[in-house]
Amino acid sequence: MTAPATVATHDAHLASGRRPTVVIEPASGWSALNLRELWTYRDLLFILAGRDIKLRYKQTALGITWVILQPLVAALIFTIMFGRFAKLPSDGHPYIVFVFSGIVAWNYFAAVLQRAGNSLITDSKLITKVYFPRLAIPLGSTFSAMIDLAVSLGVLGVIMLVYQVTPTWRLVVLPLFILLAAVTATGVSLWLSALNVRYRDFAHAMPFIIQVWMFSSPVAYATTIVPEKWRLLYGLNPAVAFVEGFRWSVLGSSSITLPLVLVASALSLLIFTAGAFFFRRVERGFADAV
């Protein structure tokens, strides 16, 4: 029914002696995100995630064993330094279980930042040759890091079994804190990946940013060591909520509070939404800049 109407309009313009006018305007508001188009390309999203996993462990002797070794060695060092020597509190849990649970949550967050932050540069040839929603590239890193998270959760389960730590009903809330970490990491990586296309300084700054952010978060220590008067300011770091929330879900207790979760959730949504709008605004220049 649309085509005859279009033809009739076209004929009417010709009959009146006026040429039809087509006005092309940039999308604005929520339509600028064009989530429907991203959903149309969902198959590509999963292909990019699968390719990311294959490339990451291609030609490595230990393969996905690195996902186990890296957090395990880090947990052992933190346990010796912070638990044995510094004698920091661990909310009543065995220190290695306490610190490994924090590392699992943090490693997922850091992996998304690291991979998605550099993803547009890595896929520069793809960007310059074919059209597809550029958002699919950093989002693919968010999904590919889930595999590492699943393997690390299995190792955490083994450690909890060895130290006889029994999970509680709070484990059912764990996906919500993983979602909080994913939203925060994706939001930050949208900013970093877009800025990295134009300013390669961000590629060099990213490892430093991740390292500083980790020691500013309760990964190797408990939130209780932060003085009470600084807790509100400390809670503005969204990583505090998802790391402590992760521990609360897995181990049954932590220093997390409901206001802390609400503030972190609001901040994460703000970072993600602002990052998505910024990404869509500058993506038209990616093909020329990479």
Short mmCIF file of N, CA and C in Angstrom, two decimals, residues 36-97:
data_model
loop_
_atom_site.label_atom_id
_atom_site.label_comp_id
_atom_site.label_asym_id
_atom_site.label_seq_id
_atom_site.Cartn_x
_atom_site.Cartn_y
_atom_site.Cartn_z
N ARG A 36 17.40 -1.40 17.39
CA ARG A 36 16.77 -2.37 16.48
C ARG A 36 17.78 -2.86 15.44
N GLU A 37 18.60 -1.96 14.93
CA GLU A 37 19.62 -2.35 13.96
C GLU A 37 20.65 -3.28 14.61
N LEU A 38 21.01 -2.96 15.86
CA LEU A 38 21.97 -3.81 16.57
C LEU A 38 21.40 -5.21 16.77
N TRP A 39 20.09 -5.30 17.04
CA TRP A 39 19.45 -6.60 17.20
C TRP A 39 19.45 -7.37 15.87
N THR A 40 19.28 -6.65 14.75
CA THR A 40 19.30 -7.29 13.44
C THR A 40 20.66 -7.95 13.18
N TYR A 41 21.71 -7.33 13.71
CA TYR A 41 23.07 -7.85 13.51
C TYR A 41 23.54 -8.69 14.70
N ARG A 42 22.61 -9.29 15.44
CA ARG A 42 22.98 -10.05 16.65
C ARG A 42 23.86 -11.26 16.32
N ASP A 43 23.66 -11.87 15.14
CA ASP A 43 24.49 -13.00 14.75
C ASP A 43 25.96 -12.57 14.63
N LEU A 44 26.18 -11.39 14.09
CA LEU A 44 27.54 -10.87 13.97
C LEU A 44 28.16 -10.65 15.35
N LEU A 45 27.32 -10.21 16.28
CA LEU A 45 27.80 -9.98 17.66
C LEU A 45 28.37 -11.27 18.25
N PHE A 46 27.66 -12.38 18.07
CA PHE A 46 28.13 -13.65 18.62
C PHE A 46 29.32 -14.19 17.82
N ILE A 47 29.36 -13.92 16.53
CA ILE A 47 30.52 -14.34 15.73
C ILE A 47 31.78 -13.61 16.21
N LEU A 48 31.66 -12.31 16.47
CA LEU A 48 32.80 -11.53 16.96
C LEU A 48 33.26 -12.02 18.33
N ALA A 49 32.29 -12.39 19.19
CA ALA A 49 32.64 -12.90 20.52
C ALA A 49 33.39 -14.23 20.40
N GLY A 50 32.88 -15.13 19.54
CA GLY A 50 33.54 -16.42 19.34
C GLY A 50 34.93 -16.27 18.74
N ARG A 51 35.07 -15.36 17.78
CA ARG A 51 36.38 -15.13 17.18
C ARG A 51 37.37 -14.58 18.20
N ASP A 52 36.88 -13.71 19.09
CA ASP A 52 37.73 -13.14 20.14
C ASP A 52 38.30 -14.24 21.04
N ILE A 53 37.47 -15.20 21.40
CA ILE A 53 37.92 -16.30 22.26
C ILE A 53 38.96 -17.15 21.55
N LYS A 54 38.70 -17.48 20.27
CA LYS A 54 39.63 -18.32 19.51
C LYS A 54 40.99 -17.63 19.34
N LEU A 55 40.97 -16.35 18.99
CA LEU A 55 42.23 -15.63 18.77
C LEU A 55 43.02 -15.46 20.06
N ARG A 56 42.30 -15.32 21.17
CA ARG A 56 42.98 -15.06 22.45
C ARG A 56 43.87 -16.24 22.87
N TYR A 57 43.40 -17.44 22.61
CA TYR A 57 44.16 -18.61 23.06
C TYR A 57 44.81 -19.39 21.91
N LYS A 58 44.79 -18.80 20.71
CA LYS A 58 45.41 -19.46 19.56
C LYS A 58 46.94 -19.47 19.74
N GLN A 59 47.55 -20.59 19.41
CA GLN A 59 49.01 -20.76 19.48
C GLN A 59 49.56 -20.55 20.88
N THR A 60 48.77 -20.84 21.90
CA THR A 60 49.28 -20.84 23.28
C THR A 60 49.38 -22.29 23.76
N ALA A 61 50.46 -22.61 24.45
CA ALA A 61 50.68 -23.99 24.89
C ALA A 61 49.68 -24.38 25.99
N LEU A 62 49.35 -23.43 26.87
CA LEU A 62 48.47 -23.74 28.00
C LEU A 62 47.00 -23.43 27.71
N GLY A 63 46.73 -22.66 26.64
CA GLY A 63 45.34 -22.37 26.27
C GLY A 63 44.58 -21.68 27.38
N ILE A 64 43.37 -22.19 27.62
CA ILE A 64 42.48 -21.54 28.59
C ILE A 64 42.95 -21.76 30.04
N THR A 65 44.01 -22.58 30.20
CA THR A 65 44.60 -22.76 31.55
C THR A 65 45.08 -21.43 32.11
N TRP A 66 45.42 -20.49 31.23
CA TRP A 66 45.84 -19.17 31.70
C TRP A 66 44.75 -18.48 32.51
N VAL A 67 43.50 -18.80 32.18
CA VAL A 67 42.38 -18.20 32.92
C VAL A 67 42.39 -18.68 34.38
N ILE A 68 42.95 -19.87 34.60
CA ILE A 68 43.03 -20.41 35.96
C ILE A 68 44.28 -19.92 36.66
N LEU A 69 45.40 -19.95 35.95
CA LEU A 69 46.70 -19.63 36.56
C LEU A 69 46.78 -18.18 37.02
N GLN A 70 46.36 -17.26 36.17
CA GLN A 70 46.54 -15.84 36.49
C GLN A 70 45.84 -15.43 37.78
N PRO A 71 44.54 -15.69 37.95
CA PRO A 71 43.90 -15.29 39.23
C PRO A 71 44.39 -16.10 40.42
N LEU A 72 44.77 -17.36 40.16
CA LEU A 72 45.22 -18.20 41.27
C LEU A 72 46.54 -17.70 41.84
N VAL A 73 47.49 -17.37 40.97
CA VAL A 73 48.78 -16.84 41.43
C VAL A 73 48.59 -15.49 42.12
N ALA A 74 47.75 -14.64 41.54
CA ALA A 74 47.48 -13.34 42.17
C ALA A 74 46.85 -13.51 43.54
N ALA A 75 45.93 -14.47 43.66
CA ALA A 75 45.26 -14.71 44.96
C ALA A 75 46.27 -15.20 46.00
N LEU A 76 47.20 -16.06 45.58
CA LEU A 76 48.21 -16.56 46.52
C LEU A 76 49.11 -15.42 47.03
N ILE A 77 49.51 -14.54 46.10
CA ILE A 77 50.38 -13.41 46.50
C ILE A 77 49.64 -12.46 47.44
N PHE A 78 48.39 -12.13 47.10
CA PHE A 78 47.59 -11.24 47.96
C PHE A 78 47.35 -11.87 49.32
N THR A 79 47.14 -13.18 49.33
CA THR A 79 46.89 -13.87 50.61
C THR A 79 48.11 -13.79 51.51
N ILE A 80 49.29 -13.98 50.92
CA ILE A 80 50.52 -13.93 51.72
C ILE A 80 50.80 -12.50 52.19
N MET A 81 50.71 -11.55 51.26
CA MET A 81 51.09 -10.16 51.59
C MET A 81 50.06 -9.48 52.49
N PHE A 82 48.79 -9.54 52.08
CA PHE A 82 47.75 -8.81 52.82
C PHE A 82 47.15 -9.63 53.97
N GLY A 83 47.02 -10.94 53.76
CA GLY A 83 46.40 -11.76 54.80
C GLY A 83 47.39 -12.23 55.85
N ARG A 84 48.55 -12.74 55.43
CA ARG A 84 49.51 -13.31 56.38
C ARG A 84 50.39 -12.23 57.00
N PHE A 85 50.99 -11.37 56.17
CA PHE A 85 51.94 -10.37 56.69
C PHE A 85 51.22 -9.12 57.25
N ALA A 86 50.33 -8.52 56.45
CA ALA A 86 49.65 -7.29 56.90
C ALA A 86 48.48 -7.59 57.84
N LYS A 87 48.01 -8.85 57.84
CA LYS A 87 46.91 -9.30 58.71
C LYS A 87 45.67 -8.42 58.56
N LEU A 88 45.29 -8.16 57.31
CA LEU A 88 44.07 -7.40 57.05
C LEU A 88 42.85 -8.30 57.27
N PRO A 89 41.71 -7.71 57.67
CA PRO A 89 40.50 -8.54 57.89
C PRO A 89 39.93 -9.07 56.58
N SER A 90 39.19 -10.18 56.68
CA SER A 90 38.59 -10.78 55.48
C SER A 90 37.11 -11.10 55.72
N ASP A 91 36.45 -10.31 56.53
CA ASP A 91 35.02 -10.49 56.83
C ASP A 91 34.72 -11.89 57.35
N GLY A 92 35.70 -12.51 58.04
CA GLY A 92 35.46 -13.82 58.66
C GLY A 92 35.64 -15.02 57.73
N HIS A 93 36.09 -14.80 56.51
CA HIS A 93 36.28 -15.90 55.56
C HIS A 93 37.76 -16.24 55.45
N PRO A 94 38.09 -17.49 55.04
CA PRO A 94 39.50 -17.79 54.73
C PRO A 94 40.01 -16.80 53.70
N TYR A 95 41.21 -16.26 53.92
CA TYR A 95 41.65 -15.12 53.10
C TYR A 95 41.73 -15.47 51.62
N ILE A 96 42.18 -16.66 51.31
CA ILE A 96 42.34 -16.98 49.88
C ILE A 96 40.97 -17.08 49.19
N VAL A 97 39.95 -17.58 49.91
CA VAL A 97 38.61 -17.63 49.34
C VAL A 97 38.07 -16.21 49.17
#
